[in-house]
Amino acid sequence: MKERASLKNRIAIVGVGESDIGKVPHMTGLGLNAQAAKRALDDAGLQVSDIDGVLTAYSFTEPYFMLGSVICEYLGIKPRLNASMIVGGASPVVMLKHAAQAIVSGQAETILVCAGENRATGQSRDAAVAALTAVGHPYFEQPYGTSIPGFYAMIALRHMHKYGTTREQLAHVAVNTRTHALLHPNAHMKSPLTLDQVISAKPIADPLGMLDCCLISDAGGAFIVTSAERARDLKCKPAYLQGIGEYHTHEHLMCAPSLTEFGAAESGRIAYEMAGLAPGDIDVAELYDCFSIVPILEAEELGFCQPGEGGAFFEQGHARIGGRLPINTHGGMLSHAHAGAAGGLFGIVEAVRQLRGGLGERQVEGAEVALVHNEGGILSSHGTAILANEKG
């Protein structure tokens, strides 16, 4: 417990950046990471030479085994700390935790965390479909024709059966994120979306249609982590880490303890406990939304509503900017961008920007505390981070 509490107020995110987003055919995955990293460094007022730690995730489009070392080579960094982390979509928050622990323990002073791929233009349609279907236990799930959308559809159907969640409520999640994405100058999707369009979209895996599924984007994101003491001397207002937790329940869905209750409740409990905060203290939340059912589950497990009430939370407009708890103010993975681990990383970028303020129509009024939740696999691995614009 003391080790967990020791991270509070000791670490800050001092720079954030994102690459060009959408279809960017002239850039490789490495190029997108480099562009995002440069923008994060500029945001912080730092140089490449100031970085002594690099953490990155994984790539389906780049042919490198030691991706972290390749990123360092590409950027000209010779760090004291370097690793590639593979916890699926949970990787960004888990990397933030590892960066915080490394800085507190003296392994590094200033760490670059980045992730991204050119998934929209760097792989063929066949390769993209193959990636979606090459999931599940190789002996006990894959032989039955599993797919990532299929697994999440099973979860959605179970939630609908248990709690009465409706197809329309799933559609409200997609419309909510699109409405927010239209306020973001760098979002992949730039056209309005209606409930009817979501419900009538091409079926993918019942009850999920095309617009219930995350984007496939070319995109990279990055953030810079350093000590709270050093953060005071840097260019931009820092976002201070208040609490962070991770939790892992399974790898294969057949081994999940439940189809409606996952690990977000525990990772959230750890983060809230470290921060000394409760769900009611959160002003804005950036929740992983690879499929429309996922933020419904996360909102419930993280305590923003009761079990079974996540669908109604979105349907009643509580997740909109101006609502009770704005969720995915940048548009999330359904409308802002998704490119591997970069999808969840953009939630961290947006949380920092919300805490700084000045986002115009996208700004959540009075945002002082933000929560970011990432999940990886099929709701297998979970990371929850709580950030604030002042030390708590």
GROMACS .gro file of C-alpha atoms in nm, residues 192-377:
model
  186
  192PRO     CA    1  -2.201   1.416  -3.799
  193LEU     CA    2  -2.358   1.084  -3.700
  194THR     CA    3  -2.716   0.993  -3.610
  195LEU     CA    4  -2.863   0.706  -3.410
  196ASP     CA    5  -3.033   0.572  -3.723
  197GLN     CA    6  -2.701   0.565  -3.908
  198VAL     CA    7  -2.539   0.364  -3.630
  199ILE     CA    8  -2.825   0.116  -3.602
  200SER     CA    9  -2.860   0.066  -3.978
  201ALA     CA   10  -2.485   0.040  -4.049
  202LYS     CA   11  -2.334  -0.275  -4.198
  203PRO     CA   12  -2.364  -0.563  -3.950
  204ILE     CA   13  -2.031  -0.691  -3.817
  205ALA     CA   14  -2.117  -0.922  -3.525
  206ASP     CA   15  -2.464  -0.909  -3.374
  207PRO     CA   16  -2.549  -0.668  -3.213
  208LEU     CA   17  -2.250  -0.462  -3.330
  209GLY     CA   18  -2.248  -0.282  -3.661
  210MET     CA   19  -1.970  -0.102  -3.843
  211LEU     CA   20  -2.017   0.220  -3.647
  212ASP     CA   21  -2.002   0.037  -3.313
  213CYS     CA   22  -1.646  -0.067  -3.399
  214CYS     CA   23  -1.330   0.139  -3.359
  215LEU     CA   24  -1.157   0.306  -3.650
  216ILE     CA   25  -0.853   0.183  -3.838
  217SER     CA   26  -0.623   0.487  -3.856
  218ASP     CA   27  -0.273   0.600  -3.932
  219ALA     CA   28  -0.182   0.767  -3.603
  220GLY     CA   29   0.085   0.810  -3.338
  221GLY     CA   30   0.076   0.965  -2.993
  222ALA     CA   31   0.332   1.057  -2.729
  223PHE     CA   32   0.370   1.207  -2.385
  224ILE     CA   33   0.666   1.310  -2.166
  225VAL     CA   34   0.692   1.208  -1.800
  226THR     CA   35   0.926   1.359  -1.542
  227SER     CA   36   0.940   1.435  -1.171
  228ALA     CA   37   0.701   1.687  -1.021
  229GLU     CA   38   0.999   1.895  -0.909
  230ARG     CA   39   1.143   1.924  -1.257
  231ALA     CA   40   0.800   1.986  -1.406
  232ARG     CA   41   0.781   2.324  -1.232
  233ASP     CA   42   1.060   2.459  -1.453
  234LEU     CA   43   0.919   2.346  -1.787
  235LYS     CA   44   0.715   2.521  -2.051
  236CYS     CA   45   0.359   2.395  -2.006
  237LYS     CA   46   0.138   2.348  -1.703
  238PRO     CA   47   0.194   1.990  -1.583
  239ALA     CA   48  -0.067   1.725  -1.514
  240TYR     CA   49   0.020   1.557  -1.184
  241LEU     CA   50  -0.026   1.185  -1.136
  242GLN     CA   51  -0.258   1.126  -0.840
  243GLY     CA   52  -0.329   0.757  -0.867
  244ILE     CA   53  -0.264   0.465  -1.099
  245GLY     CA   54  -0.350   0.097  -1.095
  246GLU     CA   55  -0.347  -0.209  -1.319
  247TYR     CA   56  -0.518  -0.546  -1.299
  248HIS     CA   57  -0.522  -0.855  -1.519
  249THR     CA   58  -0.789  -1.127  -1.504
  250HIS     CA   59  -0.733  -1.348  -1.810
  251GLU     CA   60  -0.596  -1.365  -2.162
  252HIS     CA   61  -0.856  -1.581  -2.334
  253LEU     CA   62  -1.222  -1.492  -2.298
  254MET     CA   63  -1.314  -1.851  -2.214
  255CYS     CA   64  -1.110  -1.804  -1.894
  256ALA     CA   65  -1.274  -1.475  -1.797
  257PRO     CA   66  -1.450  -1.495  -1.460
  258SER     CA   67  -1.754  -1.316  -1.604
  259LEU     CA   68  -1.887  -1.169  -1.929
  260THR     CA   69  -2.021  -0.859  -1.753
  261GLU     CA   70  -1.765  -0.794  -1.478
  262PHE     CA   71  -1.398  -0.743  -1.562
  263GLY     CA   72  -1.081  -0.595  -1.411
  264ALA     CA   73  -1.161  -0.223  -1.435
  265ALA     CA   74  -1.320  -0.223  -1.091
  266GLU     CA   75  -0.994  -0.340  -0.931
  267SER     CA   76  -0.756  -0.119  -1.131
  268GLY     CA   77  -0.990   0.170  -1.056
  269ARG     CA   78  -1.000   0.086  -0.685
  270ILE     CA   79  -0.620   0.093  -0.669
  271ALA     CA   80  -0.606   0.429  -0.850
  272TYR     CA   81  -0.880   0.588  -0.639
  273GLU     CA   82  -0.714   0.462  -0.320
  274MET     CA   83  -0.375   0.603  -0.415
  275ALA     CA   84  -0.529   0.937  -0.514
  276GLY     CA   85  -0.752   0.958  -0.208
  277LEU     CA   86  -1.042   1.030  -0.442
  278ALA     CA   87  -1.378   0.878  -0.534
  279PRO     CA   88  -1.574   0.855  -0.863
  280GLY     CA   89  -1.766   1.170  -0.772
  281ASP     CA   90  -1.440   1.369  -0.770
  282ILE     CA   91  -1.371   1.304  -1.139
  283ASP     CA   92  -1.449   1.593  -1.376
  284VAL     CA   93  -1.376   1.425  -1.710
  285ALA     CA   94  -1.312   1.065  -1.813
  286GLU     CA   95  -1.136   0.919  -2.116
  287LEU     CA   96  -1.248   0.556  -2.141
  288TYR     CA   97  -1.125   0.292  -2.383
  289ASP     CA   98  -1.393   0.243  -2.648
  290CYS     CA   99  -1.279  -0.012  -2.904
  291PHE     CA  100  -1.646  -0.117  -2.928
  292SER     CA  101  -1.955   0.066  -2.809
  293ILE     CA  102  -2.023  -0.179  -2.526
  294VAL     CA  103  -1.683  -0.118  -2.364
  295PRO     CA  104  -1.726   0.233  -2.215
  296ILE     CA  105  -2.066   0.122  -2.083
  297LEU     CA  106  -1.895  -0.156  -1.887
  298GLU     CA  107  -1.610   0.071  -1.777
  299ALA     CA  108  -1.844   0.348  -1.658
  300GLU     CA  109  -2.015   0.089  -1.438
  301GLU     CA  110  -1.699  -0.072  -1.301
  302LEU     CA  111  -1.530   0.260  -1.232
  303GLY     CA  112  -1.824   0.372  -1.021
  304PHE     CA  113  -1.973   0.642  -1.243
  305CYS     CA  114  -2.306   0.457  -1.242
  306GLN     CA  115  -2.452   0.140  -1.100
  307PRO     CA  116  -2.412  -0.202  -1.269
  308GLY     CA  117  -2.655  -0.223  -1.557
  309GLU     CA  118  -2.700   0.154  -1.580
  310GLY     CA  119  -2.414   0.230  -1.822
  311GLY     CA  120  -2.633   0.223  -2.130
  312ALA     CA  121  -2.882   0.465  -1.976
  313PHE     CA  122  -2.593   0.690  -1.865
  314PHE     CA  123  -2.503   0.750  -2.230
  315GLU     CA  124  -2.864   0.753  -2.352
  316GLN     CA  125  -2.959   1.025  -2.104
  317GLY     CA  126  -2.672   1.251  -2.215
  318HIS     CA  127  -2.466   1.234  -1.897
  319ALA     CA  128  -2.150   1.157  -2.098
  320ARG     CA  129  -2.174   1.464  -2.319
  321ILE     CA  130  -1.963   1.774  -2.276
  322GLY     CA  131  -2.179   1.975  -2.037
  323GLY     CA  132  -2.325   1.658  -1.887
  324ARG     CA  133  -2.273   1.498  -1.547
  325LEU     CA  134  -1.942   1.337  -1.652
  326PRO     CA  135  -1.810   1.411  -2.001
  327ILE     CA  136  -1.658   1.096  -2.151
  328ASN     CA  137  -1.414   1.076  -2.444
  329THR     CA  138  -1.410   1.446  -2.514
  330HIS     CA  139  -1.170   1.396  -2.807
  331GLY     CA  140  -1.395   1.143  -2.982
  332GLY     CA  141  -1.235   0.824  -2.856
  333MET     CA  142  -1.133   0.530  -3.070
  334LEU     CA  143  -1.475   0.527  -3.236
  335SER     CA  144  -1.428   0.871  -3.394
  336HIS     CA  145  -1.093   1.034  -3.308
  337ALA     CA  146  -0.841   0.760  -3.395
  338HIS     CA  147  -0.734   0.404  -3.332
  339ALA     CA  148  -0.395   0.267  -3.433
  340GLY     CA  149  -0.285  -0.008  -3.199
  341ALA     CA  150  -0.179   0.114  -2.857
  342ALA     CA  151  -0.209   0.476  -2.974
  343GLY     CA  152  -0.587   0.453  -2.929
  344GLY     CA  153  -0.563   0.444  -2.551
  345LEU     CA  154  -0.267   0.681  -2.543
  346PHE     CA  155  -0.481   0.955  -2.700
  347GLY     CA  156  -0.700   0.935  -2.390
  348ILE     CA  157  -0.399   1.041  -2.183
  349VAL     CA  158  -0.318   1.320  -2.428
  350GLU     CA  159  -0.676   1.448  -2.410
  351ALA     CA  160  -0.688   1.429  -2.032
  352VAL     CA  161  -0.376   1.645  -2.004
  353ARG     CA  162  -0.519   1.898  -2.248
  354GLN     CA  163  -0.850   1.914  -2.061
  355LEU     CA  164  -0.665   1.981  -1.736
  356ARG     CA  165  -0.469   2.262  -1.896
  357GLY     CA  166  -0.786   2.423  -2.031
  358GLY     CA  167  -0.840   2.647  -2.330
  359LEU     CA  168  -0.998   2.393  -2.567
  360GLY     CA  169  -1.288   2.612  -2.674
  361GLU     CA  170  -1.616   2.425  -2.730
  362ARG     CA  171  -1.444   2.098  -2.637
  363GLN     CA  172  -1.336   2.224  -2.297
  364VAL     CA  173  -1.502   2.073  -1.991
  365GLU     CA  174  -1.574   2.365  -1.763
  366GLY     CA  175  -1.387   2.347  -1.434
  367ALA     CA  176  -1.190   2.033  -1.526
  368GLU     CA  177  -0.942   1.977  -1.244
  369VAL     CA  178  -0.931   1.597  -1.213
  370ALA     CA  179  -0.933   1.352  -1.505
  371LEU     CA  180  -0.949   0.974  -1.518
  372VAL     CA  181  -0.812   0.764  -1.804
  373HIS     CA  182  -0.889   0.395  -1.842
  374ASN     CA  183  -0.724   0.160  -2.092
  375GLU     CA  184  -0.808  -0.205  -2.149
  376GLY     CA  185  -0.627  -0.466  -2.355
  377GLY     CA  186  -0.710  -0.797  -2.513
   0.00000   0.00000   0.00000
